[in-house]
XYZ file of N, CA and C in Angstrom:
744
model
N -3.229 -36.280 29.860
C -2.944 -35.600 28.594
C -2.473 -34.175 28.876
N -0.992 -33.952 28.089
C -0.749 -32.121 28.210
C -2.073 -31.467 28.157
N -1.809 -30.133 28.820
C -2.715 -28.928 28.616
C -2.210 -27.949 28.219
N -3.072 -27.620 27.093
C -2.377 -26.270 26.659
C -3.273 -25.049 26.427
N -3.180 -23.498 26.267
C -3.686 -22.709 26.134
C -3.397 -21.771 24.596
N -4.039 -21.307 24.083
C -3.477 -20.487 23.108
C -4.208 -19.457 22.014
N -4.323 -18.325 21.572
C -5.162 -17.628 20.910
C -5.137 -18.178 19.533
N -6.609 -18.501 19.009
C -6.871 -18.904 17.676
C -7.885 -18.490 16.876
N -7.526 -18.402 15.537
C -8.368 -17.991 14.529
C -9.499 -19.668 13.474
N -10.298 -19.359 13.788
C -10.903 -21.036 13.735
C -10.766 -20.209 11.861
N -10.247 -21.408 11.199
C -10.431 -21.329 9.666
C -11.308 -22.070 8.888
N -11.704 -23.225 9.260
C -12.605 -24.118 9.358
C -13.053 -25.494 9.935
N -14.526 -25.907 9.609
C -14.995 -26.776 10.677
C -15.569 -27.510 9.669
N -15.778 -29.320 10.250
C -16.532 -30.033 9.899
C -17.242 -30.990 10.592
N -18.256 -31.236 10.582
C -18.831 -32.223 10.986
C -18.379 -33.756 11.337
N -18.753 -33.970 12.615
C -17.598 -35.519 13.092
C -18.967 -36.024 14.490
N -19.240 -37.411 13.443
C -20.307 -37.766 14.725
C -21.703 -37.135 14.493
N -22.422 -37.326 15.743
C -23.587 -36.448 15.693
C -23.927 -35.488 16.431
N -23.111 -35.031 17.020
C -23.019 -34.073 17.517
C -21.210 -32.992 17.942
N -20.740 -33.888 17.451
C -19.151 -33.142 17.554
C -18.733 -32.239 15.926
N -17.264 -31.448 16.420
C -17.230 -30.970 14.922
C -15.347 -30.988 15.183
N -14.724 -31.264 14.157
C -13.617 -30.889 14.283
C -13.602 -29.755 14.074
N -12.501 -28.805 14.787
C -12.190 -27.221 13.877
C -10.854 -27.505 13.993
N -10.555 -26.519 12.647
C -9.319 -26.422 12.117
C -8.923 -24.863 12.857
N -7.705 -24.642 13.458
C -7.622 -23.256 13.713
C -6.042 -22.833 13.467
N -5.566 -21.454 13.201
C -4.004 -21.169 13.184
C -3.715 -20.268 14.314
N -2.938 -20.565 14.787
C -3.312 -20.651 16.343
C -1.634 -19.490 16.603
N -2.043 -18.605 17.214
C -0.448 -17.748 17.732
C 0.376 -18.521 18.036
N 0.769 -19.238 18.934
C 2.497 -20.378 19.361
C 2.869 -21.441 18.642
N 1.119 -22.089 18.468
C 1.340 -23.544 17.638
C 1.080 -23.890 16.600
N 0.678 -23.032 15.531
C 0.715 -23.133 14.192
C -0.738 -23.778 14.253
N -1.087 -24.845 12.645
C -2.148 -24.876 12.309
C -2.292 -25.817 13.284
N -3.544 -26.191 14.126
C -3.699 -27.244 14.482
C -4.712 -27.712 14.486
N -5.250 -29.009 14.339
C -6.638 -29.398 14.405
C -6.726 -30.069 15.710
N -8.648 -30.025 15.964
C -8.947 -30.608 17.369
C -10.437 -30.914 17.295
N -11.034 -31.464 18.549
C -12.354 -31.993 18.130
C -13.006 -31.234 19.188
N -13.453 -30.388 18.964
C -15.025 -29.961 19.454
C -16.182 -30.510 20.025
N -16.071 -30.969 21.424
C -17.501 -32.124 21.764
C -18.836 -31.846 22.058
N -19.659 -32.244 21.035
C -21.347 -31.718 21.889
C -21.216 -30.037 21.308
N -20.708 -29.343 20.365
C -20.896 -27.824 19.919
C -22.348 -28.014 19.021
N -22.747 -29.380 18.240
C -23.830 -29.364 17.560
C -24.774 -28.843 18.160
N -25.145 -29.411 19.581
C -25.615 -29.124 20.320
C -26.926 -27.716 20.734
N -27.998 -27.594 20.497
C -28.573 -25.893 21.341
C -28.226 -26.117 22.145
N -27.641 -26.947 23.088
C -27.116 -26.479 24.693
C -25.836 -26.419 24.562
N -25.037 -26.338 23.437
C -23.783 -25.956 23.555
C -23.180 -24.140 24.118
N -22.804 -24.321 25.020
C -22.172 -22.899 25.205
C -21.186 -22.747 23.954
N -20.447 -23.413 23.664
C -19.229 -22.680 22.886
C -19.236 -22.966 21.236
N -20.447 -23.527 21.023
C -20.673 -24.189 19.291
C -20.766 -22.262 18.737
N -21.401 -21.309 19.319
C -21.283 -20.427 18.162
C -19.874 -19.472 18.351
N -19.102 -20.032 19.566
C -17.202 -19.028 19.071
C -16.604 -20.095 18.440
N -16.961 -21.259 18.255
C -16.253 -22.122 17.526
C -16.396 -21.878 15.495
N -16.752 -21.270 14.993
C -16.846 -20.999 13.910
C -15.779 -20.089 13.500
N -15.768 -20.299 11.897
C -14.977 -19.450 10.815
C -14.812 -18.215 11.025
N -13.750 -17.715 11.476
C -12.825 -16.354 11.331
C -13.108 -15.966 12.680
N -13.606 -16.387 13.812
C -13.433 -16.271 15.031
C -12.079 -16.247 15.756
N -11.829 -14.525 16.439
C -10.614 -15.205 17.261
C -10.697 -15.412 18.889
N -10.477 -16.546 18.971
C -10.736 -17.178 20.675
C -9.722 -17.345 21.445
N -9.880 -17.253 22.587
C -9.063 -17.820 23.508
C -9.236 -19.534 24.036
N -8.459 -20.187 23.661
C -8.713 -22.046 23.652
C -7.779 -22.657 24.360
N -8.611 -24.040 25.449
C -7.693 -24.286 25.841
C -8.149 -25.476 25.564
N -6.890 -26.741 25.246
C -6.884 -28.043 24.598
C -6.180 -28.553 25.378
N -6.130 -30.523 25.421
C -5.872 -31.313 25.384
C -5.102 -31.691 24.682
N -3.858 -32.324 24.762
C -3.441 -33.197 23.560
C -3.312 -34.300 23.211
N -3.788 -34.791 21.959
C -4.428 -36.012 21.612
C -3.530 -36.564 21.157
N -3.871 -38.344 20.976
C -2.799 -38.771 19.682
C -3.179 -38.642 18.503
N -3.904 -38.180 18.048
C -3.834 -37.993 16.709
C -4.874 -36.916 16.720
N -6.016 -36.176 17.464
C -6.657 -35.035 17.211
C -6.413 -34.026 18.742
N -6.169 -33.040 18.735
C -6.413 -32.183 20.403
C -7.880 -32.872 20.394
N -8.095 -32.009 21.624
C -9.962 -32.059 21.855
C -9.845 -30.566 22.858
N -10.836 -29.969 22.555
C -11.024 -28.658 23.032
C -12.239 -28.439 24.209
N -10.925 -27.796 25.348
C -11.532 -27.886 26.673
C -12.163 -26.340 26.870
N -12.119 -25.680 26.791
C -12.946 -24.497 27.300
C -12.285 -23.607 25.696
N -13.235 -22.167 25.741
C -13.065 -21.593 24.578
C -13.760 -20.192 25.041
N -12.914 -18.572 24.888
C -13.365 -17.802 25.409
C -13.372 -16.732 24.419
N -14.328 -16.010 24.006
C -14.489 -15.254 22.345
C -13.420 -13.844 22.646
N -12.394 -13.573 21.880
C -11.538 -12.583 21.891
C -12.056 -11.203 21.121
N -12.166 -11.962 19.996
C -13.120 -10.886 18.979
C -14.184 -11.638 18.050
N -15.579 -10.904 17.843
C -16.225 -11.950 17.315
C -16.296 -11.554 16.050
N -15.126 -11.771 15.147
C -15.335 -11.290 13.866
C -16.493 -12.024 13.446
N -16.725 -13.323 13.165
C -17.343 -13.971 12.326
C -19.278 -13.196 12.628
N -19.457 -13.061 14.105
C -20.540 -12.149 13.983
C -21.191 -10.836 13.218
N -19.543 -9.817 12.650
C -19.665 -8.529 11.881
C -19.732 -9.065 10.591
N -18.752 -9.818 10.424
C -18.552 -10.297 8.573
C -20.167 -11.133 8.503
N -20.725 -11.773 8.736
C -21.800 -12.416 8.108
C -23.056 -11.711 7.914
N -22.717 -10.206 8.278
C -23.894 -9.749 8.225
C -24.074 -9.161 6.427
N -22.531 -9.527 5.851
C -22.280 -8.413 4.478
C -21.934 -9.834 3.748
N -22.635 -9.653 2.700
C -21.849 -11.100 1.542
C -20.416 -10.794 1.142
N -20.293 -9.134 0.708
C -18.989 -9.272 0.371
C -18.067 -9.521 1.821
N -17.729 -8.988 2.840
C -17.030 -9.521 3.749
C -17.148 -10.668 3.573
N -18.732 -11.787 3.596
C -18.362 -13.101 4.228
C -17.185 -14.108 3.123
N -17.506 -13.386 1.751
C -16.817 -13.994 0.711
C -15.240 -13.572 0.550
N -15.068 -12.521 1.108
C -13.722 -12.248 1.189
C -13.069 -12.696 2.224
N -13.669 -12.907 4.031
C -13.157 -13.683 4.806
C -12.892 -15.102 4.205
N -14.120 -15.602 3.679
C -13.895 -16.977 3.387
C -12.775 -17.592 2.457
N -12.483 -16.304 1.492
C -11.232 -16.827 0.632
C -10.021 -16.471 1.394
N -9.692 -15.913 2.430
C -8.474 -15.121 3.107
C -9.034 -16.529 4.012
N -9.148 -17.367 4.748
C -8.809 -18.039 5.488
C -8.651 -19.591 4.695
N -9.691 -19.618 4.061
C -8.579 -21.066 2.616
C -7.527 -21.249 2.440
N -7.417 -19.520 2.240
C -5.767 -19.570 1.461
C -4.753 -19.273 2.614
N -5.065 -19.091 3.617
C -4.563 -19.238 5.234
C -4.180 -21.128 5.621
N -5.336 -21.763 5.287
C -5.059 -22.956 5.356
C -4.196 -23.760 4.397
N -4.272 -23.465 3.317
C -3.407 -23.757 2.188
C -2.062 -23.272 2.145
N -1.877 -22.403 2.840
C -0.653 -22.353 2.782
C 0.229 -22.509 3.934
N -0.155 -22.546 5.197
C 0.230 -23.172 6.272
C -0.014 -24.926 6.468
N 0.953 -25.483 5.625
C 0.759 -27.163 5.155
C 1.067 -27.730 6.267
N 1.675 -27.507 7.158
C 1.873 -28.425 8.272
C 1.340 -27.886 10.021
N 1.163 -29.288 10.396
C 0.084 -28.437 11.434
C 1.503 -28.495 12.911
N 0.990 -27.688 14.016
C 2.390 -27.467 14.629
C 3.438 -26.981 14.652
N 3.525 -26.680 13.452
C 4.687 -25.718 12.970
C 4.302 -23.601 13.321
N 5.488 -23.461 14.279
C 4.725 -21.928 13.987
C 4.691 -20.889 13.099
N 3.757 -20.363 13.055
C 3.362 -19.568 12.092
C 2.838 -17.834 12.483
N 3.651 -17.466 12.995
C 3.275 -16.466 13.687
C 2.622 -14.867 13.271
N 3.811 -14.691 11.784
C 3.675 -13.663 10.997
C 2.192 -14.148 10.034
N 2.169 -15.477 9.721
C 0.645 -15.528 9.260
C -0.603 -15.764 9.944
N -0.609 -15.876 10.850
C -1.578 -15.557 12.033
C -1.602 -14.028 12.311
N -0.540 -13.245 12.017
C -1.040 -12.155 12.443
C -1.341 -11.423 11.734
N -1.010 -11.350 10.221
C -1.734 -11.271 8.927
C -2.938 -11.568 8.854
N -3.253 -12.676 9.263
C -4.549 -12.745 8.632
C -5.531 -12.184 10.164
N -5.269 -11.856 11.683
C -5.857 -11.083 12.781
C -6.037 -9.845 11.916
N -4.897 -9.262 11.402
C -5.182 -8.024 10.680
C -5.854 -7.626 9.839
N -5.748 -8.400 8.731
C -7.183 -8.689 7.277
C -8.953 -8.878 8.018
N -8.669 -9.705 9.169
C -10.644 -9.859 9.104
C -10.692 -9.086 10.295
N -9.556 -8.090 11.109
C -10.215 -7.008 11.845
C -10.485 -6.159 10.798
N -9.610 -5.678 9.930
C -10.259 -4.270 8.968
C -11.198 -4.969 8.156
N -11.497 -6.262 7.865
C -12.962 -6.581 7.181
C -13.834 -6.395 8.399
N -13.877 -6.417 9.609
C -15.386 -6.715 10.413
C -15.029 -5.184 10.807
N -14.392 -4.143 10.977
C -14.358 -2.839 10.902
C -14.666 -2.052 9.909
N -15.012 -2.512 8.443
C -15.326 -2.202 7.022
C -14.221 -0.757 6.684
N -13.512 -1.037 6.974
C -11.615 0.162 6.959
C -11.663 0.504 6.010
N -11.588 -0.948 4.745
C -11.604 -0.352 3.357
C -12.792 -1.775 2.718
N -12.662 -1.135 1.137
C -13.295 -2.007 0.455
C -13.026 -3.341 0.578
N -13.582 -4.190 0.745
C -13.088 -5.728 1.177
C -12.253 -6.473 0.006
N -12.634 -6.433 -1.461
C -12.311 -6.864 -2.360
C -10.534 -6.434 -2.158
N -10.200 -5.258 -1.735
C -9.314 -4.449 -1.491
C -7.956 -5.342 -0.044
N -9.184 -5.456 1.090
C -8.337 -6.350 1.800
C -8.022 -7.860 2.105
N -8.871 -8.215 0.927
C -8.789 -9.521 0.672
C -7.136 -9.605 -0.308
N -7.453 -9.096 -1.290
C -6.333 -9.006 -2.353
C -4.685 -8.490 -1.636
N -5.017 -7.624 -0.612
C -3.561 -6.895 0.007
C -3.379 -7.877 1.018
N -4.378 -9.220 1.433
C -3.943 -10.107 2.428
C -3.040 -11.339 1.430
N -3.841 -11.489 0.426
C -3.238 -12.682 -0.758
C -1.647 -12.360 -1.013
N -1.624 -11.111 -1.200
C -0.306 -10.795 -1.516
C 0.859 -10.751 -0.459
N 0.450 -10.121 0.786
C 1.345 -10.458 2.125
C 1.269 -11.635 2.472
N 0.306 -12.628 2.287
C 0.679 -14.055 2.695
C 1.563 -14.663 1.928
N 1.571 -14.256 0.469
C 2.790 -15.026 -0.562
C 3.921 -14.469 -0.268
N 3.802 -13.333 -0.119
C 5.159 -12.406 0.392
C 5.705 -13.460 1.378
N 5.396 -13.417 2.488
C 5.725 -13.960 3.658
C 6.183 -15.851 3.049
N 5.172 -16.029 2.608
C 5.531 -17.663 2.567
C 6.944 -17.570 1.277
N 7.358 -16.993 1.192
C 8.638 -16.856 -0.052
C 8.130 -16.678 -1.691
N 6.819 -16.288 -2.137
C 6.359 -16.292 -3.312
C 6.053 -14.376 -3.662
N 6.852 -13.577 -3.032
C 6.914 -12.154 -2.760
C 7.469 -11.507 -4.686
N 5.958 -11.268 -4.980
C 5.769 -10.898 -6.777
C 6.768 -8.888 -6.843
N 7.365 -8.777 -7.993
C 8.050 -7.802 -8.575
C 6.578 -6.952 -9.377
N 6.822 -5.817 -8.730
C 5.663 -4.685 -9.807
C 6.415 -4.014 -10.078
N 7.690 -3.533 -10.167
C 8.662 -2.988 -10.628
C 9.992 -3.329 -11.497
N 10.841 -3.488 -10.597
C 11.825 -3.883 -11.977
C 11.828 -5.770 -12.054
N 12.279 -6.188 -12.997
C 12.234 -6.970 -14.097
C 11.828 -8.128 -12.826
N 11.075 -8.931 -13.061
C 11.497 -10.678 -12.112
C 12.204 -11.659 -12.874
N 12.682 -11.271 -14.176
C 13.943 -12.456 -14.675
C 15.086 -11.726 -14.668
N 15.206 -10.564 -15.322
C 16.790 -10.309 -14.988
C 16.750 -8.883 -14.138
N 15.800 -8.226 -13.449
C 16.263 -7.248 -12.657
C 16.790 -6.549 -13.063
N 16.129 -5.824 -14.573
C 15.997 -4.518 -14.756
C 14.826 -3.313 -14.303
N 15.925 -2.134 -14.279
C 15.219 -1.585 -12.967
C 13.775 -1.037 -14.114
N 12.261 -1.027 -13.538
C 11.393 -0.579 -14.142
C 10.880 0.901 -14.166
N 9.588 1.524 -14.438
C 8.102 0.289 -14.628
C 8.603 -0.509 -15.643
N 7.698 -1.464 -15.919
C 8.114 -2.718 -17.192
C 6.247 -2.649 -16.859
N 5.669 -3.025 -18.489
C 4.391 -2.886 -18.768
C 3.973 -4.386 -19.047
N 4.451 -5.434 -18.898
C 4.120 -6.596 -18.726
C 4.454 -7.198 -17.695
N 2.864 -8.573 -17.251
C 3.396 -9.137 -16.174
C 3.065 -10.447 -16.467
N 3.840 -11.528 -16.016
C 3.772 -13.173 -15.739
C 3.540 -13.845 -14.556
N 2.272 -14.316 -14.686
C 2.179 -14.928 -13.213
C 3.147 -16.063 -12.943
N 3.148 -16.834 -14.078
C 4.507 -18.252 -13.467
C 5.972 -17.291 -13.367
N 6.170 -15.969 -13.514
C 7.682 -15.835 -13.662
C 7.651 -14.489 -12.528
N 7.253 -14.838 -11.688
C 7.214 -13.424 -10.755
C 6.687 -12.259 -10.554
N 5.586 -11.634 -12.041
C 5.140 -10.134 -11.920
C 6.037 -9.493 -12.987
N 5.984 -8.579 -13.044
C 6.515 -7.631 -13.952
C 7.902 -7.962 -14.908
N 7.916 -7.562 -15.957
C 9.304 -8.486 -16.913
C 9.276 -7.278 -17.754
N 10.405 -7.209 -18.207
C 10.934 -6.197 -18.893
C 10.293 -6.857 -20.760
N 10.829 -6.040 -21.771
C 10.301 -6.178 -22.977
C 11.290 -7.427 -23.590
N 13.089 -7.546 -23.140
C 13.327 -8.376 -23.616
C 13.192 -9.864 -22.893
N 12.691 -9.865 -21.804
C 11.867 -10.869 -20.919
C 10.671 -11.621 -21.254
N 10.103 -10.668 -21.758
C 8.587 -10.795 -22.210
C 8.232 -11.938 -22.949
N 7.709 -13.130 -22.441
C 6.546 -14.262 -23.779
C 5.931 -13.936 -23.885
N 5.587 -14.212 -25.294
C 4.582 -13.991 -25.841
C 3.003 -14.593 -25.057
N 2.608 -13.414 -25.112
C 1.027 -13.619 -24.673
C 0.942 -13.470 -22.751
N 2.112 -12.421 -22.638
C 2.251 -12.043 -21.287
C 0.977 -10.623 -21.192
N 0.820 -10.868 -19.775
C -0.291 -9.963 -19.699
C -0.012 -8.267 -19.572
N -0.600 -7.567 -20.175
C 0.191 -6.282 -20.185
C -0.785 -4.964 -19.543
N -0.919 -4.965 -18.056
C -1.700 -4.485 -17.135
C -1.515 -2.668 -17.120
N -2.460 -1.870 -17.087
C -2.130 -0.363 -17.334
C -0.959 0.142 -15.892
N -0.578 1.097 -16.498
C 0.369 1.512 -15.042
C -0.428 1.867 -13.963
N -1.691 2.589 -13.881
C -2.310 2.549 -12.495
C -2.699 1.245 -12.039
N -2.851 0.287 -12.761
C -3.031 -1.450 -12.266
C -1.766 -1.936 -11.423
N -0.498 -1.594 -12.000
C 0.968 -1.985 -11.290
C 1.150 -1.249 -10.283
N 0.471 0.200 -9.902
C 0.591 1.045 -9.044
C -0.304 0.554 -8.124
N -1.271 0.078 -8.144
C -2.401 -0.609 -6.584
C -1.915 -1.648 -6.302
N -1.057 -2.919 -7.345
C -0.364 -3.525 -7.047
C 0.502 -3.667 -5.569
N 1.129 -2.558 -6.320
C 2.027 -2.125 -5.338
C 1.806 -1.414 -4.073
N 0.498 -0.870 -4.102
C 0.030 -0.336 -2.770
C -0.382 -1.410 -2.462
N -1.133 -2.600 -3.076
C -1.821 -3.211 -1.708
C -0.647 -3.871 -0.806
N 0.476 -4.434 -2.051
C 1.701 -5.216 -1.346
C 2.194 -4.685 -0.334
N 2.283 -2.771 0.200
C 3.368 -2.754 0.980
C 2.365 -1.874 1.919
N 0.882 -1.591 1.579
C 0.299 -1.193 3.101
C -0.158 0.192 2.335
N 0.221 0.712 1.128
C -0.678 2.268 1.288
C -1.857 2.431 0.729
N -2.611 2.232 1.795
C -3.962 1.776 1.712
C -4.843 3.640 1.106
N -3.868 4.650 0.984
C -4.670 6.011 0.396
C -4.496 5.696 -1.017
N -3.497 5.112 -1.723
C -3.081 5.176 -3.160
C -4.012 3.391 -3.138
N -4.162 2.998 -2.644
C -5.333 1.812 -2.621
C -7.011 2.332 -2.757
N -7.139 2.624 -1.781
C -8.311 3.500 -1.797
C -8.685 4.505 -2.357
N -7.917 5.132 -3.071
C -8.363 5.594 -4.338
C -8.239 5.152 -5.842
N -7.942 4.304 -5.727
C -7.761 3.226 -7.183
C -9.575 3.351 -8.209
N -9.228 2.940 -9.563
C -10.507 2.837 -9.899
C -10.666 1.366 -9.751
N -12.036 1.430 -10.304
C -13.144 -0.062 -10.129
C -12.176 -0.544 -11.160
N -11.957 -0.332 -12.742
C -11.633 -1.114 -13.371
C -9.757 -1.707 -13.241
N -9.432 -0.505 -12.345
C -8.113 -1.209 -11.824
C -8.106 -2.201 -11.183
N -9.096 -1.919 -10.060
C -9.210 -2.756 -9.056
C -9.464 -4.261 -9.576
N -10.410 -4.397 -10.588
C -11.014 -5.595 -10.825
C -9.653 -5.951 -12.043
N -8.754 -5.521 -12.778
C -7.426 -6.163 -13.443
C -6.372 -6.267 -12.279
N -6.346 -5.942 -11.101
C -5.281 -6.371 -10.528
C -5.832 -7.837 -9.543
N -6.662 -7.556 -9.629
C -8.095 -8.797 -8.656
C -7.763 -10.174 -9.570
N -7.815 -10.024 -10.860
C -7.484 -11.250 -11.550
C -6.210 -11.478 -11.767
N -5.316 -10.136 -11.408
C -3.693 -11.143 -11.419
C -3.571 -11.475 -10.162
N -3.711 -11.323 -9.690
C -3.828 -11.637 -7.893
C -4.455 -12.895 -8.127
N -5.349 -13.079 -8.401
C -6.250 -14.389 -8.310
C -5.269 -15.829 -8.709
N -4.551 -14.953 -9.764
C -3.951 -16.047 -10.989
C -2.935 -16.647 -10.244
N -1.937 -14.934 -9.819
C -0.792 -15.688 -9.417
C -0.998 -16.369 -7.843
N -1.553 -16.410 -7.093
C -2.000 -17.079 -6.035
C -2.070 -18.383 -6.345
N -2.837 -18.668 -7.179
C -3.428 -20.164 -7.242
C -2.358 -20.663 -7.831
N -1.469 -20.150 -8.581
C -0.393 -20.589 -9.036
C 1.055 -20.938 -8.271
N 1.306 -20.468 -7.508
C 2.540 -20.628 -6.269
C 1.499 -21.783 -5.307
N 0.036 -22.022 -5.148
C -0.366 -22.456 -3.863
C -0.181 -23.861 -5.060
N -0.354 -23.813 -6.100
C -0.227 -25.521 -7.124
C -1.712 -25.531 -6.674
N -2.896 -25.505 -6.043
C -4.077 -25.480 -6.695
C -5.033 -24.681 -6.381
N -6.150 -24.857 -6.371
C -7.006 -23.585 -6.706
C -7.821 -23.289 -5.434
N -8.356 -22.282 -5.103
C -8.869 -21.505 -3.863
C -10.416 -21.398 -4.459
N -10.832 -22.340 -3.603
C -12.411 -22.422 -4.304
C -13.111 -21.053 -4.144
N -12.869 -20.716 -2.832
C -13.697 -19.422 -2.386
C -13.435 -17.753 -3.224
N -12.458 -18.404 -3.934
C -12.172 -16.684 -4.863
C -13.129 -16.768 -5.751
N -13.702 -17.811 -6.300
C -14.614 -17.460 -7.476
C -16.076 -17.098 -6.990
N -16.499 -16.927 -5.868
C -17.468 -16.971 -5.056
C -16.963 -15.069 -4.667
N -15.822 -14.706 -4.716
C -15.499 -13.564 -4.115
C -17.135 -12.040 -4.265
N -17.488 -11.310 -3.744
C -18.067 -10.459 -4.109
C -17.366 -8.863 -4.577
N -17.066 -8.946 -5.917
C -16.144 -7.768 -6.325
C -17.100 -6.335 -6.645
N -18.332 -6.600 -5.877
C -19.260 -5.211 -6.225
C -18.723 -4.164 -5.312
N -19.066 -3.216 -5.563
C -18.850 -2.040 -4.834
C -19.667 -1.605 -3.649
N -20.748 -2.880 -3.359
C -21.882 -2.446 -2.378
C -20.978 -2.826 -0.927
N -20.084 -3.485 -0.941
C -19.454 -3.715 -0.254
C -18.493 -2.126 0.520
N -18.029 -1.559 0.045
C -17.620 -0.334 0.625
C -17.190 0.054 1.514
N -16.621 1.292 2.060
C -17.000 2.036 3.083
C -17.772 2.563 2.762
């Protein structure tokens, strides 16, 4: 059987057997791939605790006909050790790697810019950089960006008039001008379209100083339009922890 090597972010695992686990991981060269984990159930497993959620490892596999199987595994960074110590991290990792899996639909295919998106999101969560609620939401939005679902907080998303525009549509792109506008479009304050827009392009000072109640109206268009481009729903956002104990 080929051998291969490659850095991976485990997104999730399940149980296979009585003592094996598949993990799911998105992997730097080879995109999503799944593989089977032997004997990690195990207390004498050496590698059952780098094999977990939001771990990034160094792995080297087998290739299977229809699953890898994973031959050695060497811990790169142990996020999943920092994030579980905080609910809000663990709930914000956990929805940033769902929606990691959900949207990388095919396994093998590379995926490079979202692998390194999401290395970036759960280092500044297990570094606590910023508010998590904060880099959860600025990861949702660079992953749609990237996968071709990249939302307008400025001028129009039906006819590209130049803005602000004070309404937004999650099925029609983000922001719409007044003669754009359906009825019963959501009509978000301008500092809401302004964090928007910081989380989308990285300025994490005009982010980090946002208020709570911005934060938590741009948290639910974010939420909306996500689940809406992915066609279904991200279990782990409703689980999200949007308190402030979370912090720097």
């Amino acid at each position: 059987m080929p051998l291969y090597r490659d850095d991976a972010i485990v997104l999730r695992t399940h149980k296979l057997g009585e003592a094996d686990r598949i993990v799911t991981m998105l992997t730097r060269r080879h995109g999503k791939v799944r593989a089977v984990a032997k004997g990690v159930r195990r207390t004498s497993s050496r590698i059952g605790s780098r094999m977990e959620p939001f771990m990034l490892v160094d792995v080297q596999l087998y290739e299977g006909r229809n699953l890898d199987i994973v031959s050695q595994v060497e811990t790169k960074e142990p996020y999943a050790r920092r994030i579980a110590e905080d609910y809000a991290l663990f709930t914000s990792a956990t929805a940033m790697v769902e929606t990691a899996d959900k949207l990388v639909d095919h396994e093998r295919e590379p995926a490079w810019e979202q692998y390194r998106l999401l290395h970036g999101a759960l280092g500044a969560l297990s570094r606590r950089e910023h508010e998590p609620g904060l880099v959860l939401d600025s990861f949702l939005l660079r992953s749609l960006a990237l996968a071709g679902y990249e939302p307008s907080f400025s001028d129009c998303a039906s006819c590209g008039r130049p803005g602000p525009h004070r309404a937004f549509v999650v099925g029609g792109g983000g922001a719409v001008c007044e003669t754009c506008r359906p009825p019963g479009a959501a009509a978000p304050a301008p500092e809401t379209f302004s964090l928007l827009e910081a989380l989308l392009s990285g300025d994490w000072p005009t982010a980090d100083a946002s208020e709570t109640r911005h934060r938590r109206d741009a948290a639910g268009l974010i939420a909306a339009y996500t689940q809406f481009h992915l066609e279904r729903k991200v279990r782990s956002l409703g689980h999200v922890d949007r308190s402030e104990a979370g912090a720097p």
